[in-house]
PDB file of C-alpha atoms and ligand atoms in Angstrom:
ATOM      1  CA  MET T   1       0.000   0.000   0.000  1.00 88.00           C
ATOM      2  CA  LYS T   2       1.087   3.527  -0.784  1.00 96.00           C
ATOM      3  CA  LYS T   3       2.181   6.289   1.583  1.00 98.00           C
ATOM      4  CA  LEU T   4       0.242   9.568   1.648  1.00 98.00           C
ATOM      5  CA  GLU T   5       2.929  11.935   0.429  1.00 97.00           C
ATOM      6  CA  THR T   6       1.947  14.260  -2.391  1.00 97.00           C
ATOM      7  CA  ARG T   7      -0.734  16.691  -3.488  1.00 96.00           C
ATOM      8  CA  GLU T   8      -1.782  14.044  -6.048  1.00 98.00           C
ATOM      9  CA  ASP T   9      -2.285  11.529  -3.232  1.00 98.00           C
ATOM     10  CA  ILE T  10      -4.505  13.999  -1.397  1.00 98.00           C
ATOM     11  CA  GLU T  11      -6.505  14.678  -4.551  1.00 98.00           C
ATOM     12  CA  LEU T  12      -7.116  10.970  -5.047  1.00 98.00           C
ATOM     13  CA  LEU T  13      -8.088  10.516  -1.393  1.00 98.00           C
ATOM     14  CA  VAL T  14     -10.458  13.489  -1.310  1.00 98.00           C
ATOM     15  CA  ASN T  15     -12.088  12.516  -4.633  1.00 98.00           C
ATOM     16  CA  LYS T  16     -12.703   8.969  -3.458  1.00 98.00           C
ATOM     17  CA  PHE T  17     -14.014  10.232  -0.123  1.00 98.00           C
ATOM     18  CA  TYR T  18     -16.597  12.537  -1.711  1.00 98.00           C
ATOM     19  CA  ASN T  19     -17.660   9.734  -4.061  1.00 98.00           C
ATOM     20  CA  LYS T  20     -18.552   7.771  -0.949  1.00 98.00           C
ATOM     21  CA  ILE T  21     -20.153  10.798   0.712  1.00 98.00           C
ATOM     22  CA  THR T  22     -22.524  11.586  -2.149  1.00 96.00           C
ATOM     23  CA  GLU T  23     -23.644   7.929  -2.272  1.00 97.00           C
ATOM     24  CA  ASP T  24     -24.173   7.798   1.476  1.00 98.00           C
ATOM     25  CA  GLU T  25     -27.691   7.442   2.875  1.00 98.00           C
ATOM     26  CA  THR T  26     -26.919   9.103   6.216  1.00 98.00           C
ATOM     27  CA  ILE T  27     -25.068  12.254   5.140  1.00 98.00           C
ATOM     28  CA  GLY T  28     -25.188  12.437   1.340  1.00 98.00           C
ATOM     29  CA  PHE T  29     -28.226  14.730   1.423  1.00 98.00           C
ATOM     30  CA  PHE T  30     -26.245  17.516   3.135  1.00 98.00           C
ATOM     31  CA  PHE T  31     -24.123  17.837   0.007  1.00 97.00           C
ATOM     32  CA  LYS T  32     -26.869  17.328  -2.582  1.00 96.00           C
ATOM     33  CA  ASP T  33     -30.030  18.790  -1.045  1.00 97.00           C
ATOM     34  CA  VAL T  34     -29.240  20.990   1.977  1.00 98.00           C
ATOM     35  CA  VAL T  35     -26.349  22.599   0.110  1.00 97.00           C
ATOM     36  CA  LYS T  36     -25.966  22.221  -3.620  1.00 95.00           C
ATOM     37  CA  VAL T  37     -22.221  21.893  -3.497  1.00 97.00           C
ATOM     38  CA  ASP T  38     -20.266  23.374  -6.381  1.00 97.00           C
ATOM     39  CA  TRP T  39     -17.723  20.564  -6.636  1.00 97.00           C
ATOM     40  CA  ASP T  40     -15.369  22.480  -8.924  1.00 97.00           C
ATOM     41  CA  LYS T  41     -14.932  24.967  -6.091  1.00 96.00           C
ATOM     42  CA  HIS T  42     -15.261  22.687  -3.076  1.00 97.00           C
ATOM     43  CA  LEU T  43     -12.802  19.952  -4.072  1.00 98.00           C
ATOM     44  CA  PRO T  44      -9.763  22.227  -4.597  1.00 97.00           C
ATOM     45  CA  LYS T  45     -10.502  23.801  -1.201  1.00 97.00           C
ATOM     46  CA  MET T  46     -10.456  20.381   0.405  1.00 98.00           C
ATOM     47  CA  TYR T  47      -7.185  19.453  -1.344  1.00 98.00           C
ATOM     48  CA  SER T  48      -5.625  22.621   0.070  1.00 97.00           C
ATOM     49  CA  PHE T  49      -7.182  22.079   3.488  1.00 97.00           C
ATOM     50  CA  TRP T  50      -5.572  18.643   3.832  1.00 97.00           C
ATOM     51  CA  GLU T  51      -2.329  19.766   2.231  1.00 96.00           C
ATOM     52  CA  THR T  52      -2.125  22.464   4.893  1.00 96.00           C
ATOM     53  CA  ILE T  53      -2.850  20.048   7.723  1.00 96.00           C
ATOM     54  CA  LEU T  54      -0.611  17.212   6.565  1.00 96.00           C
ATOM     55  CA  PHE T  55       2.251  18.939   4.784  1.00 95.00           C
ATOM     56  CA  GLY T  56       2.158  22.407   6.370  1.00 91.00           C
ATOM     57  CA  GLN T  57       1.816  23.955   2.911  1.00 87.00           C
ATOM     58  CA  MET T  58      -0.472  26.783   4.112  1.00 89.00           C
ATOM     59  CA  SER T  59      -2.372  26.712   0.813  1.00 92.00           C
ATOM     60  CA  TYR T  60      -5.758  26.710   2.594  1.00 95.00           C
ATOM     61  CA  LYS T  61      -6.919  30.101   3.742  1.00 92.00           C
ATOM     62  CA  GLY T  62     -10.294  29.869   5.347  1.00 93.00           C
ATOM     63  CA  ASN T  63     -12.209  28.971   8.423  1.00 93.00           C
ATOM     64  CA  PRO T  64     -13.314  25.339   8.334  1.00 93.00           C
ATOM     65  CA  MET T  65     -15.705  25.755  11.289  1.00 96.00           C
ATOM     66  CA  GLN T  66     -17.519  28.855  10.050  1.00 96.00           C
ATOM     67  CA  MET T  67     -18.836  27.253   6.865  1.00 95.00           C
ATOM     68  CA  HIS T  68     -20.812  24.688   8.866  1.00 98.00           C
ATOM     69  CA  PHE T  69     -22.901  26.995  11.114  1.00 98.00           C
ATOM     70  CA  PRO T  70     -25.331  28.139   8.379  1.00 97.00           C
ATOM     71  CA  ILE T  71     -25.739  24.515   7.234  1.00 98.00           C
ATOM     72  CA  ASN T  72     -26.404  23.492  10.834  1.00 98.00           C
ATOM     73  CA  GLU T  73     -29.157  26.127  10.989  1.00 97.00           C
ATOM     74  CA  ILE T  74     -30.966  24.693   7.977  1.00 97.00           C
ATOM     75  CA  GLN T  75     -30.422  21.081   8.971  1.00 98.00           C
ATOM     76  CA  ALA T  76     -28.875  20.067  12.296  1.00 98.00           C
ATOM     77  CA  ILE T  77     -25.516  18.315  11.823  1.00 98.00           C
ATOM     78  CA  GLU T  78     -25.674  15.854  14.679  1.00 98.00           C
ATOM     79  CA  LYS T  79     -23.274  13.461  16.388  1.00 98.00           C
ATOM     80  CA  HIS T  80     -24.320  10.481  14.282  1.00 98.00           C
ATOM     81  CA  HIS T  81     -23.683  12.487  11.098  1.00 98.00           C
ATOM     82  CA  PHE T  82     -20.135  13.257  12.237  1.00 98.00           C
ATOM     83  CA  ALA T  83     -19.652   9.604  13.181  1.00 98.00           C
ATOM     84  CA  GLN T  84     -20.627   8.617   9.641  1.00 98.00           C
ATOM     85  CA  TRP T  85     -18.377  11.317   8.107  1.00 98.00           C
ATOM     86  CA  LEU T  86     -15.459   9.951  10.161  1.00 98.00           C
ATOM     87  CA  LYS T  87     -16.262   6.351   9.284  1.00 98.00           C
ATOM     88  CA  LEU T  88     -16.139   7.118   5.548  1.00 98.00           C
ATOM     89  CA  TRP T  89     -12.972   9.222   5.863  1.00 98.00           C
ATOM     90  CA  LYS T  90     -11.194   6.488   7.824  1.00 98.00           C
ATOM     91  CA  GLN T  91     -12.400   3.832   5.406  1.00 98.00           C
ATOM     92  CA  THR T  92     -11.178   5.765   2.365  1.00 98.00           C
ATOM     93  CA  ILE T  93      -7.761   6.317   3.931  1.00 98.00           C
ATOM     94  CA  GLU T  94      -7.341   2.715   5.003  1.00 98.00           C
ATOM     95  CA  GLU T  95      -8.394   1.396   1.590  1.00 98.00           C
ATOM     96  CA  ASN T  96      -5.758   3.491  -0.187  1.00 98.00           C
ATOM     97  CA  PHE T  97      -2.908   4.577   2.065  1.00 98.00           C
ATOM     98  CA  THR T  98      -0.630   3.561   4.874  1.00 98.00           C
ATOM     99  CA  GLY T  99       2.047   5.205   7.027  1.00 98.00           C
ATOM    100  CA  GLN T 100       2.388   8.196   9.321  1.00 97.00           C
ATOM    101  CA  ASN T 101       0.507  10.775   7.259  1.00 97.00           C
ATOM    102  CA  ALA T 102      -2.360   8.351   6.756  1.00 98.00           C
ATOM    103  CA  SER T 103      -2.620   7.938  10.545  1.00 98.00           C
ATOM    104  CA  LEU T 104      -2.253  11.689  11.046  1.00 98.00           C
ATOM    105  CA  ALA T 105      -5.095  12.353   8.595  1.00 98.00           C
ATOM    106  CA  ILE T 106      -7.301  10.114  10.726  1.00 98.00           C
ATOM    107  CA  THR T 107      -6.401  11.566  14.136  1.00 98.00           C
ATOM    108  CA  LYS T 108      -6.642  15.176  12.886  1.00 98.00           C
ATOM    109  CA  SER T 109     -10.066  14.520  11.382  1.00 98.00           C
ATOM    110  CA  GLU T 110     -11.267  12.978  14.647  1.00 98.00           C
ATOM    111  CA  ASN T 111     -10.160  16.022  16.623  1.00 98.00           C
ATOM    112  CA  ILE T 112     -11.727  18.489  14.202  1.00 97.00           C
ATOM    113  CA  ALA T 113     -14.958  16.490  13.874  1.00 98.00           C
ATOM    114  CA  ASN T 114     -15.349  16.233  17.649  1.00 98.00           C
ATOM    115  CA  LEU T 115     -14.795  19.951  18.111  1.00 98.00           C
ATOM    116  CA  MET T 116     -17.135  20.728  15.218  1.00 98.00           C
ATOM    117  CA  ALA T 117     -19.856  18.423  16.590  1.00 98.00           C
ATOM    118  CA  TYR T 118     -19.600  20.188  19.946  1.00 98.00           C
ATOM    119  CA  LYS T 119     -19.779  23.666  18.373  1.00 97.00           C
ATOM    120  CA  MET T 120     -22.788  22.708  16.237  1.00 98.00           C
ATOM    121  CA  GLU T 121     -24.592  21.331  19.278  1.00 97.00           C
ATOM    122  CA  MET T 122     -23.868  24.483  21.293  1.00 97.00           C
ATOM    123  CA  ALA T 123     -25.061  26.688  18.420  1.00 97.00           C
ATOM    124  CA  ARG T 124     -28.389  24.823  18.355  1.00 96.00           C
ATOM    125  CA  LYS T 125     -28.928  25.487  22.062  1.00 93.00           C
ATOM    126  CA  ARG T 126     -28.564  29.238  21.731  1.00 80.00           C
TER     127      ARG T 126
HETATM  128  C1  HEM O 201     -21.430  15.407   8.831  1.00 78.34           C
HETATM  129  C2  HEM O 201     -20.460  16.323   8.903  1.00 78.34           C
HETATM  130  C3  HEM O 201     -20.190  17.363   7.848  1.00 78.34           C
HETATM  131  C4  HEM O 201     -21.037  17.879   6.895  1.00 78.34           C
HETATM  132  C5  HEM O 201     -22.513  17.532   6.650  1.00 78.34           C
HETATM  133  C6  HEM O 201     -20.270  18.843   6.141  1.00 78.34           C
HETATM  134  C7  HEM O 201     -20.756  19.577   5.072  1.00 78.34           C
HETATM  135  C8  HEM O 201     -20.077  20.541   4.371  1.00 78.34           C
HETATM  136  C9  HEM O 201     -20.619  21.332   3.297  1.00 78.34           C
HETATM  137  C10 HEM O 201     -22.031  21.172   2.730  1.00 78.34           C
HETATM  138  C11 HEM O 201     -19.676  22.228   2.929  1.00 78.34           C
HETATM  139  C12 HEM O 201     -19.834  23.361   1.927  1.00 78.34           C
HETATM  140  C13 HEM O 201     -19.365  23.045   0.569  1.00 78.34           C
HETATM  141  C14 HEM O 201     -19.571  24.267  -0.310  1.00 78.34           C
HETATM  142  O1  HEM O 201     -20.618  24.409  -0.904  1.00 78.34           O
HETATM  143  O2  HEM O 201     -18.643  25.085  -0.394  1.00 78.34           O
HETATM  144  C15 HEM O 201     -18.495  21.976   3.744  1.00 78.34           C
HETATM  145  C16 HEM O 201     -17.296  22.656   3.649  1.00 78.34           C
HETATM  146  C17 HEM O 201     -16.136  22.315   4.317  1.00 78.34           C
HETATM  147  N1  HEM O 201     -15.999  21.299   5.233  1.00 78.34           N
HETATM  148 FE1  HEM O 201     -17.496  20.124   5.942  1.00 78.34          FE
HETATM  149  N2  HEM O 201     -18.981  18.895   6.618  1.00 78.34           N
HETATM  150  C18 HEM O 201     -18.887  18.000   7.650  1.00 78.34           C
HETATM  151  C19 HEM O 201     -17.753  17.715   8.390  1.00 78.34           C
HETATM  152  C20 HEM O 201     -16.515  18.246   8.172  1.00 78.34           C
HETATM  153  C21 HEM O 201     -15.307  17.884   8.892  1.00 78.34           C
HETATM  154  C22 HEM O 201     -15.236  16.849  10.021  1.00 78.34           C
HETATM  155  C23 HEM O 201     -14.288  18.631   8.358  1.00 78.34           C
HETATM  156  C24 HEM O 201     -12.824  18.659   8.725  1.00 78.34           C
HETATM  157  C25 HEM O 201     -12.179  17.594   9.169  1.00 78.34           C
HETATM  158  C26 HEM O 201     -14.860  19.468   7.324  1.00 78.34           C
HETATM  159  C27 HEM O 201     -14.160  20.388   6.565  1.00 78.34           C
HETATM  160  C28 HEM O 201     -14.702  21.270   5.659  1.00 78.34           C
HETATM  161  C29 HEM O 201     -13.945  22.318   4.990  1.00 78.34           C
HETATM  162  C30 HEM O 201     -12.468  22.632   5.158  1.00 78.34           C
HETATM  163  C31 HEM O 201     -14.848  22.982   4.141  1.00 78.34           C
HETATM  164  C32 HEM O 201     -14.532  24.164   3.219  1.00 78.34           C
HETATM  165  C33 HEM O 201     -14.682  25.449   3.992  1.00 78.34           C
HETATM  166  C34 HEM O 201     -14.313  26.642   3.110  1.00 78.34           C
HETATM  167  O3  HEM O 201     -15.059  26.926   2.175  1.00 78.34           O
HETATM  168  O4  HEM O 201     -13.271  27.240   3.357  1.00 78.34           O
HETATM  169  N3  HEM O 201     -16.209  19.205   7.231  1.00 78.34           N
HETATM  170  N4  HEM O 201     -18.776  20.964   4.617  1.00 78.34           N
END
């Protein structure tokens, strides 16, 4: 199995991940119905996001949390949605990559998803 080392690797990983996401019964609707995602814009942002996290490239300039509050207002993003997101992310990584960066991509996503789930829940209580 391959190591997760280059921008091309990230592109492959992210593309495969969103293929799973859009097919998914639990969370696919967020990306197709709640938000009509413009994939030509979203995918390059996600490549840069992961490039920044894994390789320290600083190509992503944005606020990953902020984007999710308005979605959460239209349709609550709940714990079980994040669990499914993480399951698919982990699955896609493990099917394609191995090594330190692959593990890092999993642990980072867990930390961000947990924080995001907490923030979304708090926002719904306000
Ligand atoms: C079930 C959980 C989640 C849902 C439903 C969700 C949904 C979305 C949607 C609909 C967008 C907007 C796409 C667009 O039209 O531009 C988005 C953007 C984004 N998401 Fe998520 N997301 C989830 C979890 C996560 C997690 C766990 C991460 C990070 C590990 C993440 C990172 C991002 C980033 C970086 C963007 C782009 C923000 C920007 O435009 O700068 N998302 N998400």
